[in-house]
Coordinates of C-alpha atoms in Angstrom, one line a residue:
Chain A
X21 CA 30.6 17.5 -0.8
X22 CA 29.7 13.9 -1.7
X23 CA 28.6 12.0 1.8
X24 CA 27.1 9.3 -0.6
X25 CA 28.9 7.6 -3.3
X26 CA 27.4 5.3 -5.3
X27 CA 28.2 3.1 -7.9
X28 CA 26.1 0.9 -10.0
X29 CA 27.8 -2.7 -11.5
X30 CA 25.8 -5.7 -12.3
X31 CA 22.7 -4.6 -11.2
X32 CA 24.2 -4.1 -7.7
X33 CA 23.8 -0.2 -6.2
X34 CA 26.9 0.1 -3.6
X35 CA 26.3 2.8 -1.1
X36 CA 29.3 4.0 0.8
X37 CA 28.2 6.2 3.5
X38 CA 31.5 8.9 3.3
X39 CA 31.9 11.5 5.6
X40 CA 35.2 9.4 7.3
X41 CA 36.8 11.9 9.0
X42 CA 33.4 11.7 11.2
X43 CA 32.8 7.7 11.2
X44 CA 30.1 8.5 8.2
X45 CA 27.8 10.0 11.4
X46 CA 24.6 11.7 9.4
X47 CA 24.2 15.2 9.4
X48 CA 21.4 17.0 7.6
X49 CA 22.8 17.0 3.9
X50 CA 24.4 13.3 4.0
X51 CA 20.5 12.1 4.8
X52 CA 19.4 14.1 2.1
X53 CA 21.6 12.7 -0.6
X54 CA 21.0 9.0 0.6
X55 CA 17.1 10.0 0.2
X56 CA 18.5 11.0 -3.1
X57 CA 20.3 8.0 -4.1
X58 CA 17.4 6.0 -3.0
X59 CA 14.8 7.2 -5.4
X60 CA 17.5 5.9 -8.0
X61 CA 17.7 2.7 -6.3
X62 CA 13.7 2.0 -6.1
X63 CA 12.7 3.3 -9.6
X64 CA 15.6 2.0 -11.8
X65 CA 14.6 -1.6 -12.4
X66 CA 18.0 -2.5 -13.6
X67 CA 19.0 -2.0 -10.2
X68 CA 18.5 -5.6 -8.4
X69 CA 20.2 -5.5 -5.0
X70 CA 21.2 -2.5 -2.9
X71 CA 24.8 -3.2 -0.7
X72 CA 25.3 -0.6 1.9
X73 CA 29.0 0.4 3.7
X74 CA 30.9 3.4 5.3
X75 CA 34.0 4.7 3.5
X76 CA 37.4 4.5 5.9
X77 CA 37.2 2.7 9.2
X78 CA 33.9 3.1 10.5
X79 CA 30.3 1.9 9.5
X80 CA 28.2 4.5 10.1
X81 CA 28.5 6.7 14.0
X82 CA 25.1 7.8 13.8
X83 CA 23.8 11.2 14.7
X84 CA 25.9 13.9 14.1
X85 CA 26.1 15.4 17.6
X86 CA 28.0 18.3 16.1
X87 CA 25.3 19.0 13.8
X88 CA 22.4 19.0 16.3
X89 CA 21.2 21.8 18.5
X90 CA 23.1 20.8 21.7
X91 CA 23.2 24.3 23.4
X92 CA 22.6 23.4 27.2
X93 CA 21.5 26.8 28.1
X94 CA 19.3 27.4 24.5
X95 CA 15.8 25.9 24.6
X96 CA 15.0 21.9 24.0
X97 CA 16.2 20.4 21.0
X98 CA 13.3 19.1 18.7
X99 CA 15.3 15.4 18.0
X100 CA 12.2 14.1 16.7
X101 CA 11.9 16.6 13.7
X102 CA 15.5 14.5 12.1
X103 CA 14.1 11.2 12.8
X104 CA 10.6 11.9 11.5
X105 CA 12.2 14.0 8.3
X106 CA 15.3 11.4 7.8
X107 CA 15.6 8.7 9.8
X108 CA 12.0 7.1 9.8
X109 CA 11.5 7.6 5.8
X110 CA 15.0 5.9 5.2
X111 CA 14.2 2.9 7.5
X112 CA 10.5 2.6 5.9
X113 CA 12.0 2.7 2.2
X114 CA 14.9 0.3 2.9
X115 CA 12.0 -2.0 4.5
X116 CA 9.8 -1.7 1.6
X117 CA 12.4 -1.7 -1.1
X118 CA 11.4 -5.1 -3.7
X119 CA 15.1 -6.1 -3.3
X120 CA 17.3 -7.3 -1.1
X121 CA 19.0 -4.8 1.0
X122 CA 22.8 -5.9 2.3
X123 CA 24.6 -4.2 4.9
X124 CA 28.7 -4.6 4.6
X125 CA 29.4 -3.6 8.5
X126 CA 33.1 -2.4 7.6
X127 CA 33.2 -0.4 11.1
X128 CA 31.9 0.6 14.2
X129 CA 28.0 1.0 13.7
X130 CA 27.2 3.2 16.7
X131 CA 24.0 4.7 17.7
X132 CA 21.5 5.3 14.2
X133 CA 24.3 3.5 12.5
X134 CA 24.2 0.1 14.3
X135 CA 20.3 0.0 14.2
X136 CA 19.9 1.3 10.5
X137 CA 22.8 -1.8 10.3
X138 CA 20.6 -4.1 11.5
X139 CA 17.4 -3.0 9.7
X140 CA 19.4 -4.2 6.6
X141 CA 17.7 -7.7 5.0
X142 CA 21.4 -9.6 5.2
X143 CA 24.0 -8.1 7.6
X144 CA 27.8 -8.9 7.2
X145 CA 29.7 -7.7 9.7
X146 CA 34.1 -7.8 9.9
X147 CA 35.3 -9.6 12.9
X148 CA 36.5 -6.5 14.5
X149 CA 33.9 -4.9 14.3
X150 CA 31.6 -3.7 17.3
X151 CA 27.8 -2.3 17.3
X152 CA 26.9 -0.1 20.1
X153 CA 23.7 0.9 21.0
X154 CA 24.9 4.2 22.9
X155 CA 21.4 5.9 23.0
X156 CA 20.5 5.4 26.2
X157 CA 23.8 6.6 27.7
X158 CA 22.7 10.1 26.7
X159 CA 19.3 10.2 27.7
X160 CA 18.0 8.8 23.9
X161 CA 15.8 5.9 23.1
X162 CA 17.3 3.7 19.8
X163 CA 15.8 5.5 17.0
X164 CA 16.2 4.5 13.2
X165 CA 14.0 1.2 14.0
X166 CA 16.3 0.1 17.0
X167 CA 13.0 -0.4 19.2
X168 CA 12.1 -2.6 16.7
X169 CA 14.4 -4.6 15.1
X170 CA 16.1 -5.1 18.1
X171 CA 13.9 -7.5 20.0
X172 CA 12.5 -9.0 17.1
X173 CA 16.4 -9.7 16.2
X174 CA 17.8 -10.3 19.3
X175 CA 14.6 -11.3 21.8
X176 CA 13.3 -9.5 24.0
X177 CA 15.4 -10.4 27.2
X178 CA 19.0 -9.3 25.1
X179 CA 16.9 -6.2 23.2
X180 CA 16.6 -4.9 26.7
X181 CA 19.8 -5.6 28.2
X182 CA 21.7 -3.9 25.0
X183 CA 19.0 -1.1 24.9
X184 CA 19.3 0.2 28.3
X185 CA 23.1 -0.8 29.0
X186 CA 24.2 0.8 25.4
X187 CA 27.8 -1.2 25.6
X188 CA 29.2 -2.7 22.7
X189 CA 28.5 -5.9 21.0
X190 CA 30.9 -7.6 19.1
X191 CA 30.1 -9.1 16.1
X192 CA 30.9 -12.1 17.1
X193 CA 28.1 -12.2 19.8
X194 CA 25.9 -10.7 17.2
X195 CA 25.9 -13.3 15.2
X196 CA 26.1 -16.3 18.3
X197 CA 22.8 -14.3 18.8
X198 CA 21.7 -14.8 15.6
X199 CA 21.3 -10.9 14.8
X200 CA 23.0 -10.9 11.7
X201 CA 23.7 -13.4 8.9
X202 CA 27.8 -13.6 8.9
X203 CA 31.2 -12.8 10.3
X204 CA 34.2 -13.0 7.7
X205 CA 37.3 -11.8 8.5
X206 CA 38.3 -7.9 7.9
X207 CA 39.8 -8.6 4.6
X208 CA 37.1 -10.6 2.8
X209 CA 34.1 -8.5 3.9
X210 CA 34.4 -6.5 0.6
X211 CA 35.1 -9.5 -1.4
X212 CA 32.6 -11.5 0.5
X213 CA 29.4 -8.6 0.5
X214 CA 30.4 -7.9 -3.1
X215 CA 29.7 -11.5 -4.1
X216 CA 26.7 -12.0 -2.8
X217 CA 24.8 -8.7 -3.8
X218 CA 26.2 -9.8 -7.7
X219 CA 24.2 -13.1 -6.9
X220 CA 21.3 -11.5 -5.8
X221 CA 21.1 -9.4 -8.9
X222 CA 20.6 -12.4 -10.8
X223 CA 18.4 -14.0 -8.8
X224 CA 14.0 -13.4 -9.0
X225 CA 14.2 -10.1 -7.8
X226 CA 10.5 -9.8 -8.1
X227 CA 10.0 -13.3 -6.0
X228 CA 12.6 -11.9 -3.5
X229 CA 10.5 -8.7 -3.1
X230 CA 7.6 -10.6 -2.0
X231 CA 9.1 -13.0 0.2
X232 CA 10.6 -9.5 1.6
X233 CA 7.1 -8.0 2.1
X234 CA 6.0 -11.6 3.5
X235 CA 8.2 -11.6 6.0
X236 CA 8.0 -8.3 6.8
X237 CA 4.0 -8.3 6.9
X238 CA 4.5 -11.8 9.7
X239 CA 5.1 -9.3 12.0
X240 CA 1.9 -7.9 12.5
X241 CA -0.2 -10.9 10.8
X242 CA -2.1 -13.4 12.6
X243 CA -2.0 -16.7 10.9
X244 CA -4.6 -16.9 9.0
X245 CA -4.0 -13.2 7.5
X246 CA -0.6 -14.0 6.5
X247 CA -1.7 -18.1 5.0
X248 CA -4.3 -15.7 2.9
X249 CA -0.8 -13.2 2.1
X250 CA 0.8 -16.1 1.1
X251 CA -1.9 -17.0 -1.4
X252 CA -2.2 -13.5 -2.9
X253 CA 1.6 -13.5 -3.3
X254 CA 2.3 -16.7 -4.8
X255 CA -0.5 -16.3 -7.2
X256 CA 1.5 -13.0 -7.9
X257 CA 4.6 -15.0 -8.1
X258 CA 3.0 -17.6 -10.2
X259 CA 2.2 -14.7 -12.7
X260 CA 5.9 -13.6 -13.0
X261 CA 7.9 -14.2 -16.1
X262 CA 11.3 -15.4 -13.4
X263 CA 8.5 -18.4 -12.2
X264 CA 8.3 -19.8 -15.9
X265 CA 11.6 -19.4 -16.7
X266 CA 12.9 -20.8 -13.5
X267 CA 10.2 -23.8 -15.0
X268 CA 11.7 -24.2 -18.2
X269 CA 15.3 -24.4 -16.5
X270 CA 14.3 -26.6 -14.2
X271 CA 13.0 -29.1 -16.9
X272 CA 15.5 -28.4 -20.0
X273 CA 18.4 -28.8 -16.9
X274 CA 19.7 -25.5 -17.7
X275 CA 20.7 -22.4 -15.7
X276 CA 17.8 -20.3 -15.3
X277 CA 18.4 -16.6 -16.5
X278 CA 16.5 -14.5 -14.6
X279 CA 15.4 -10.9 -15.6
X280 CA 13.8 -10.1 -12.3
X281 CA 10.2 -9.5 -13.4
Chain B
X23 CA -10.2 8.0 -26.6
X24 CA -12.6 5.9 -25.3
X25 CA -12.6 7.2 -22.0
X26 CA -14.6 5.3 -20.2
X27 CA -14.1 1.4 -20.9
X28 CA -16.9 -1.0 -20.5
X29 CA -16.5 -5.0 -21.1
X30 CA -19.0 -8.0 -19.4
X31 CA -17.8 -11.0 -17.7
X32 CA -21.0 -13.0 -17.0
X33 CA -23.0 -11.3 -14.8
X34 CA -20.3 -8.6 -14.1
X35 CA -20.0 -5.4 -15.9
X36 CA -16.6 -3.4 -15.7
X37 CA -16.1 0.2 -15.9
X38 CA -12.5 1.3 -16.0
X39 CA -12.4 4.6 -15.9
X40 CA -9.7 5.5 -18.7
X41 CA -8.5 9.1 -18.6
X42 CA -4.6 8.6 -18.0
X43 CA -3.2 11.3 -19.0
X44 CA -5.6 13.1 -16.8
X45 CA -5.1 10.8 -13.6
X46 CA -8.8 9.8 -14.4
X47 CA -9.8 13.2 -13.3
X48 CA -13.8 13.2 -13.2
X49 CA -15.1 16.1 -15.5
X50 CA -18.9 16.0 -16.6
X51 CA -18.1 14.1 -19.4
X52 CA -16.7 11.2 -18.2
X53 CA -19.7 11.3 -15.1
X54 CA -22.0 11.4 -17.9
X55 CA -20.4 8.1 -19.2
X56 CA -20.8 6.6 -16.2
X57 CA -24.5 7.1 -15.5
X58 CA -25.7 6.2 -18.9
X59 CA -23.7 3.0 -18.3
X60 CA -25.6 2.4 -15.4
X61 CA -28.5 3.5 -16.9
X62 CA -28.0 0.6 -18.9
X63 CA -27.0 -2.0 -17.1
X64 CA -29.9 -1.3 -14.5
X65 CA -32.2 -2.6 -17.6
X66 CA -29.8 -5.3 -18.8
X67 CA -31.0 -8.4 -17.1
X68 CA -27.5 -10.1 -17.8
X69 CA -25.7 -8.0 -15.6
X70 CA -26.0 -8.8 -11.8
X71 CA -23.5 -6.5 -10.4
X72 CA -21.0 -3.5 -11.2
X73 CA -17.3 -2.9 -10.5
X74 CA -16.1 0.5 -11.0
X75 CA -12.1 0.7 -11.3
X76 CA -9.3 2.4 -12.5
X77 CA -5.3 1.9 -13.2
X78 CA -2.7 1.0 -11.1
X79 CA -1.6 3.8 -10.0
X80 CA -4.9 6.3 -9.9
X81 CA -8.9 5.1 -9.3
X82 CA -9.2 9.1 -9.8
X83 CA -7.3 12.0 -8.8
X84 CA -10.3 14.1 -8.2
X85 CA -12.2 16.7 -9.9
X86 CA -11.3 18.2 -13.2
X87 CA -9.8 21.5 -12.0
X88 CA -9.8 23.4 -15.8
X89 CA -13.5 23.1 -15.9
X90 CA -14.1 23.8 -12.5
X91 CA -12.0 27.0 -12.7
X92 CA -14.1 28.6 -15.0
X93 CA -17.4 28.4 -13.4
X94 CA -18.2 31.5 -11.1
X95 CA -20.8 31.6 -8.6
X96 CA -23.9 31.6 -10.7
X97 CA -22.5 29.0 -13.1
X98 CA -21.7 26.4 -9.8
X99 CA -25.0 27.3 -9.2
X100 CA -27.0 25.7 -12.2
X101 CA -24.3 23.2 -12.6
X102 CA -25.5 19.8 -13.8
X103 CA -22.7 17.7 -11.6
X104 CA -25.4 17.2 -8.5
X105 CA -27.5 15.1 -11.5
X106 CA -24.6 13.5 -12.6
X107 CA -24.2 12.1 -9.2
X108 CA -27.7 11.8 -9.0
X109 CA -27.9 10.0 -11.6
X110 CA -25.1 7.1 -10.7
X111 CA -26.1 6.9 -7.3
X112 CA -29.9 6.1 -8.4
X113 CA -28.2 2.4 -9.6
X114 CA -30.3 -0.2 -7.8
X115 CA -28.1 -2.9 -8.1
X116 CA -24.3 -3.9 -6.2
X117 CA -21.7 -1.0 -7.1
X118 CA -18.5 -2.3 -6.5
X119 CA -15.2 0.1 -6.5
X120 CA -11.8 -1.8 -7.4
X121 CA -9.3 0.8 -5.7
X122 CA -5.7 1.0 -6.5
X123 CA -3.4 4.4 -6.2
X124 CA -5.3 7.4 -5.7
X125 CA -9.1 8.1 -5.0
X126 CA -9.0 11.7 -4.2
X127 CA -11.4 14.5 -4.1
X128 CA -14.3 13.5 -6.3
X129 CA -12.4 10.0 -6.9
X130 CA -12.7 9.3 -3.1
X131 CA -16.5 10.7 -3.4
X132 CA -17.1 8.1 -5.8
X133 CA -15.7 5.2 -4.6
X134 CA -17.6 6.1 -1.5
X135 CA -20.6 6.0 -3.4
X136 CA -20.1 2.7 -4.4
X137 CA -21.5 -0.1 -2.4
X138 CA -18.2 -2.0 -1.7
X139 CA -14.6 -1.0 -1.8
X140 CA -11.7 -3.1 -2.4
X141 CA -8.8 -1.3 -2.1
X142 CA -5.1 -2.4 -3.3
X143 CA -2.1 -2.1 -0.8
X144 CA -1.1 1.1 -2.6
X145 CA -4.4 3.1 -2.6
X146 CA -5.0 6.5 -1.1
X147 CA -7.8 8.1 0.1
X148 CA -7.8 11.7 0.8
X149 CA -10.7 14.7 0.0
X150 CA -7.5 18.0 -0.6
X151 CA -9.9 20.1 -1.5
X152 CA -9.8 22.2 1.4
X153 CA -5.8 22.8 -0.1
X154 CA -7.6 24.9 -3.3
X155 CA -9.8 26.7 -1.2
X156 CA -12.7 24.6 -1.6
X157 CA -14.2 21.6 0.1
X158 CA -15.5 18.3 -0.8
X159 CA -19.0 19.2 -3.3
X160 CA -19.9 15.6 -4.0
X161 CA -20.9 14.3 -0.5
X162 CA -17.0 14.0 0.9
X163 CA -18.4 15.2 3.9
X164 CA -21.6 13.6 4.4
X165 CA -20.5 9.9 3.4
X166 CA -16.9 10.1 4.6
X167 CA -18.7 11.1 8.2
X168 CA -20.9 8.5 8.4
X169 CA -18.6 5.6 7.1
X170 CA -15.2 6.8 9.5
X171 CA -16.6 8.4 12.2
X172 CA -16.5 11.7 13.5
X173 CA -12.5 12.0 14.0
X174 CA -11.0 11.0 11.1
X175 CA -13.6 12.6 9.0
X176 CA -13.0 16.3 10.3
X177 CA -9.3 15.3 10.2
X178 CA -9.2 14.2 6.5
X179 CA -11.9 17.1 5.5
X180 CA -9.7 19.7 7.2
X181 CA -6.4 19.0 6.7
X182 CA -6.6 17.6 3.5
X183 CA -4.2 14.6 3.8
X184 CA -5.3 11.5 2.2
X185 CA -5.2 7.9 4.3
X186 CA -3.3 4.5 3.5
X187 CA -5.8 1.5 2.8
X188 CA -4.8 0.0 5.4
X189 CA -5.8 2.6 7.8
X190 CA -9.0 3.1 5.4
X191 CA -9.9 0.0 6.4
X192 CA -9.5 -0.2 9.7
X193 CA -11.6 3.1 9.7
X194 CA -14.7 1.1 7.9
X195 CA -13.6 2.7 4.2
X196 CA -12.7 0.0 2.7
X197 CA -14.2 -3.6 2.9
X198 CA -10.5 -5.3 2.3
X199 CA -7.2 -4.4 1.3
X200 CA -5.8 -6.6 -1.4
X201 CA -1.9 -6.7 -3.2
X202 CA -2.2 -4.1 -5.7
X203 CA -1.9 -6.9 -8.9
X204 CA -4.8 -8.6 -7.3
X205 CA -7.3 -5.8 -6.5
X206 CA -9.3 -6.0 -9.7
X207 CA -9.4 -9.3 -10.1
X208 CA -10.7 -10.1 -6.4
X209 CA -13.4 -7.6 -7.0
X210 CA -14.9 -9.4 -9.9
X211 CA -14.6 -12.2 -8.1
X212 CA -16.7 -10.8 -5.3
X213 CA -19.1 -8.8 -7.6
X214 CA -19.4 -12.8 -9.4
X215 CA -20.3 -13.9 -6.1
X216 CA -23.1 -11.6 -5.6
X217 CA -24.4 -11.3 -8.7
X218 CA -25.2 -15.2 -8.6
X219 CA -27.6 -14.2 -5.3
X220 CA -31.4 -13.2 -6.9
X221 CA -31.8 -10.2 -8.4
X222 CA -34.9 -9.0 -6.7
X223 CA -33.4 -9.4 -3.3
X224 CA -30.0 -7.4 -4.0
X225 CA -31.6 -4.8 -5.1
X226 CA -34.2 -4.8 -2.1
X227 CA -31.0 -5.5 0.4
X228 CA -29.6 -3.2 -0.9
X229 CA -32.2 0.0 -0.5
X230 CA -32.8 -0.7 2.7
X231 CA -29.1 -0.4 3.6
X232 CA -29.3 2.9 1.5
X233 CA -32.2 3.6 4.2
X234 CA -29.7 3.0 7.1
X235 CA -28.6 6.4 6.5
X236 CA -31.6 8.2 5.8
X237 CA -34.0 7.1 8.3
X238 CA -34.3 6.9 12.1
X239 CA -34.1 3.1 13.6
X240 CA -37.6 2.8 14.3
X241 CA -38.7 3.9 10.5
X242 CA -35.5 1.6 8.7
X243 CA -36.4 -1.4 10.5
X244 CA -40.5 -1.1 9.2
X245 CA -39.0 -0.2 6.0
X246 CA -36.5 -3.3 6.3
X247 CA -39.4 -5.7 7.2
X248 CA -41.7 -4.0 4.4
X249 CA -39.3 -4.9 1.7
X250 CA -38.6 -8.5 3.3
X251 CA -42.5 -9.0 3.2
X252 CA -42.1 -7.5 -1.0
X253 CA -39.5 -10.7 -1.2
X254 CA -42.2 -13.0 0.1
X255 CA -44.1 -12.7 -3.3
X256 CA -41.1 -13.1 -5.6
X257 CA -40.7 -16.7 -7.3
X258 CA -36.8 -16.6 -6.8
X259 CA -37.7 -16.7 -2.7
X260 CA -39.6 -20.5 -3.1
X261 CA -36.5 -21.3 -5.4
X262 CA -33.5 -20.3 -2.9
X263 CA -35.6 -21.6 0.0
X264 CA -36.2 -24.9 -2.3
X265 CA -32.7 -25.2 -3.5
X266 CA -31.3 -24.6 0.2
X267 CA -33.6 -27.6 1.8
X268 CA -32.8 -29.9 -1.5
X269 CA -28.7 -29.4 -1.3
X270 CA -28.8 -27.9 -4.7
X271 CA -27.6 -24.8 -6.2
X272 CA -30.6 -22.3 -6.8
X273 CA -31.2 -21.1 -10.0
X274 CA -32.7 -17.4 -10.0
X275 CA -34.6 -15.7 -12.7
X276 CA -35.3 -12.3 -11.2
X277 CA -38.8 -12.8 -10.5

């Protein structure tokens, strides 16, 4: 059974998460053949922008619950073997992927869905669509990065409301919030996600993946470690073939063709 | 194949280590290569300091396991590798290690051997020889102790997992993590920085902080101020002091 399909045009690498007669929820094997699909996407260098979605009318539900040991009388589940085997390697190699990583919210994005979602670098969400962070209504604590995105997207006054309430957030509010980068309306995500990813493929791709990793490293940085990051990569930058090109463009007032090196 | 590359900048000597299709694996002869080109450049007067690297993606993957696989008991006993090392870590003057990918086993051995380590963001350091039913020969467990501490020693050395440079760092491995395209280039630019410093007093500075290791507080710190006093006599001492006082930049001839 395919739970991934993927489909390279253009340099883009669409994933459509496809298990919708379950709201693409993960089990076991679907994980495994996004790990799968990822390897492709972070060695193939023709590949220059990833675009994520779910297949039928959800994102992504999350957790399986079906496919977890849920047996109230057996003995305690181990939940953090599945996020330390799947979820935790997929949110650390969409982080450190060197290209731009966009989420097409078609659906609900429940649970691991709504925070792998917003782990994404460029979130697009449909109007009607709602993300709900149901973990703590069972007991759970937001895995697949929730803890972490969410107050660094949100703040940390909303990150603790959503966190501990788990009720749903349109994406309307998501965005008011500044969680995510656009609303469109349910008809022009696919048009609108697809778009963008094509211009990312043409755009620096190796620039992008170190503004990426820049941004990424502010987190923990103090100042003056990330001004000195900011050196190391520009002088990186500076070295790229995109940077003279993008030069040469600039001057000859042409349209720069970058190859992404 | 050369296998061991060797090119000058200035006062900077470079040796890549240049195995690839071996992951820079360390057999004899490519030890060998390195101690006679330190035997070297410890008589060269135009080379002030040494960086040690490899490629992108391996410093060295360890040990090299065909020839170690054929030598039994009595042949590990009269094995000529404890010279070897010997040998390379008898250099008197800065031993830099440029890091990136993997320094494991013997490759983690000899970058801790070297004075300074720069690592790049993607390096690993790890001692898996515990995994083949050996353990670390070439003083994984004596250096790795005493540069990270008791915990993560005994962790590495029995589990065999290797460490990110970050956490390398943190631990006291590794003197500063670069981007991985920079790593090489930062380390010649520190080994440039020392090498301009007087001869005579890196290489003194240098053994007593060898001695840090060997001797007990009391005997390092007469053996610190003996080799001070030996600086006293050199002619490169008046000139730094001179050049300091006069706002100039000194100019050292290593006597």
């Amino acid at each position: 059974m395919n739970f991934i399909l993927s489909d390279v045009q253009n340099g883009v690498m669409t994933l459509t998460l496809n298990r919708p007669e379950r709201l693409n929820s993960f089990n076991d094997e679907m994980h495994r053949q996004l790990a799968e699909v990822l390897t492709q996407a972070e060695r193939d260098e023709s590949i220059r922008c990833l675009l994520i979605t779910g297949a039928g009318r959800g994102f992504c539900a999350g957790q399986d619950l079906n496919d977890r040991n849920v047996d109230p009388s057996g003995d305690a589940p181990d939940l953090g073997a599945s996020v330390e085997n799947f979820y935790n390697p997929l949110v650390k190699r969409l982080a450190k992927l060197p290209k731009p990583v966009i989420a097409a919210v078609n659906g609900v994005a429940a649970g691991a869905g709504a925070t792998l979602a917003l782990g994404c670098d460029i979130v697009i969400a449909a109007r009607s669509v709602n993300f709900v962070m149901s973990f703590s209504k069972l007991g759970l604590v937001p895995d697949c990065g929730g803890t972490w995105y969410l107050p660094r997207l949100a703040g940390h006054a909303r990150a603790m409301g959503l966190a501990l309430m788990g009720d749903k957030l349109s994406a309307e509010q998501a965005l008011q919030w500044g969680m995510i980068w656009q609303v469109v309306d349910d008809e022009a995500l696919n048009d609108t996600a697809r778009q963008l990813a094509t211009h990312f493929a043409s755009q620096p791709t190796f620039g992008l993946g170190l503004v990426k990793k820049a941004l990424f490293a502010s987190e923990t940085n103090t100042l003056d470690a990330q001004l000195d990051l900011e050196r190391d990569y520009q002088r990186m930058a500076g070295r790229s073939e995109d940077y003279r090109e993008g030069v040469s463009a600039f001057l000859a007032k042409r349209p720069a063709v970058f190859k992404g090196k | 194949m050369n296998e061991l590359l060797i090119s000058q900048n200035d006062r900077v000597l470079t040796l890549t280590l240049n195995r690839p299709q071996a992951r820079n694996a360390l057999n004899n002869a490519l030890l060998e290569h390195i101690a006679q080109a330190l035997e070297s450049a410890q008589h060269d007067e135009s080379v002030g300091a040494v960086v040690l690297t490899g490629n992108e993606r391996f410093f060295a993957a360890g040990a090299d396991l065909k020839e170690m696989a054929n030598r039994d008991m009595p042949a590990t006993l009269n094995d000529p590798r404890p010279q070897l090392w010997a040998r390379i870590e008898r250099f008197n003057k800065p031993l830099l290690a440029a890091v990136n990918g993997y320094a494991l086993g013997a490759g983690c051995e000899l970058a801790m051997l070297c004075d300074i380590v720069l690592a790049g963001d993607n390096a690993r350091f790890g001692l898996p020889e515990i995994t083949l039913g050996i353990m670390p020969g070439a003083g994984g467990t004596q250096r790795l102790i005493r540069s990270v501490g008791k915990a993560l020693a005994y962790k590495m050395v029995l589990t065999g997992e290797a460490i990110s440079a970050e956490q390398a760092q943190l631990a006291g491995l590794v003197a500063e993590v670069c981007p991985q395209a920079l790593t090489l280039e930062y380390t010649k630019k520190l080994a440039a920085r020392i090498a301009q410093h007087a001869p005579l007093a890196l290489q003194a500075a240098k053994t007593a902080l060898r001695q840090a290791h060997e001797l007990s507080l009391s005997q390092g710190l007469q053996h610190e101020r003996q080799l001070f006093t030996l600086l006293a006599a050199t002619e490169d001492r008046q000139e730094g002091i001179a050049a300091f006082l006069e706002k100039r930049p000194a100019a050292f001839k290593g006597r």
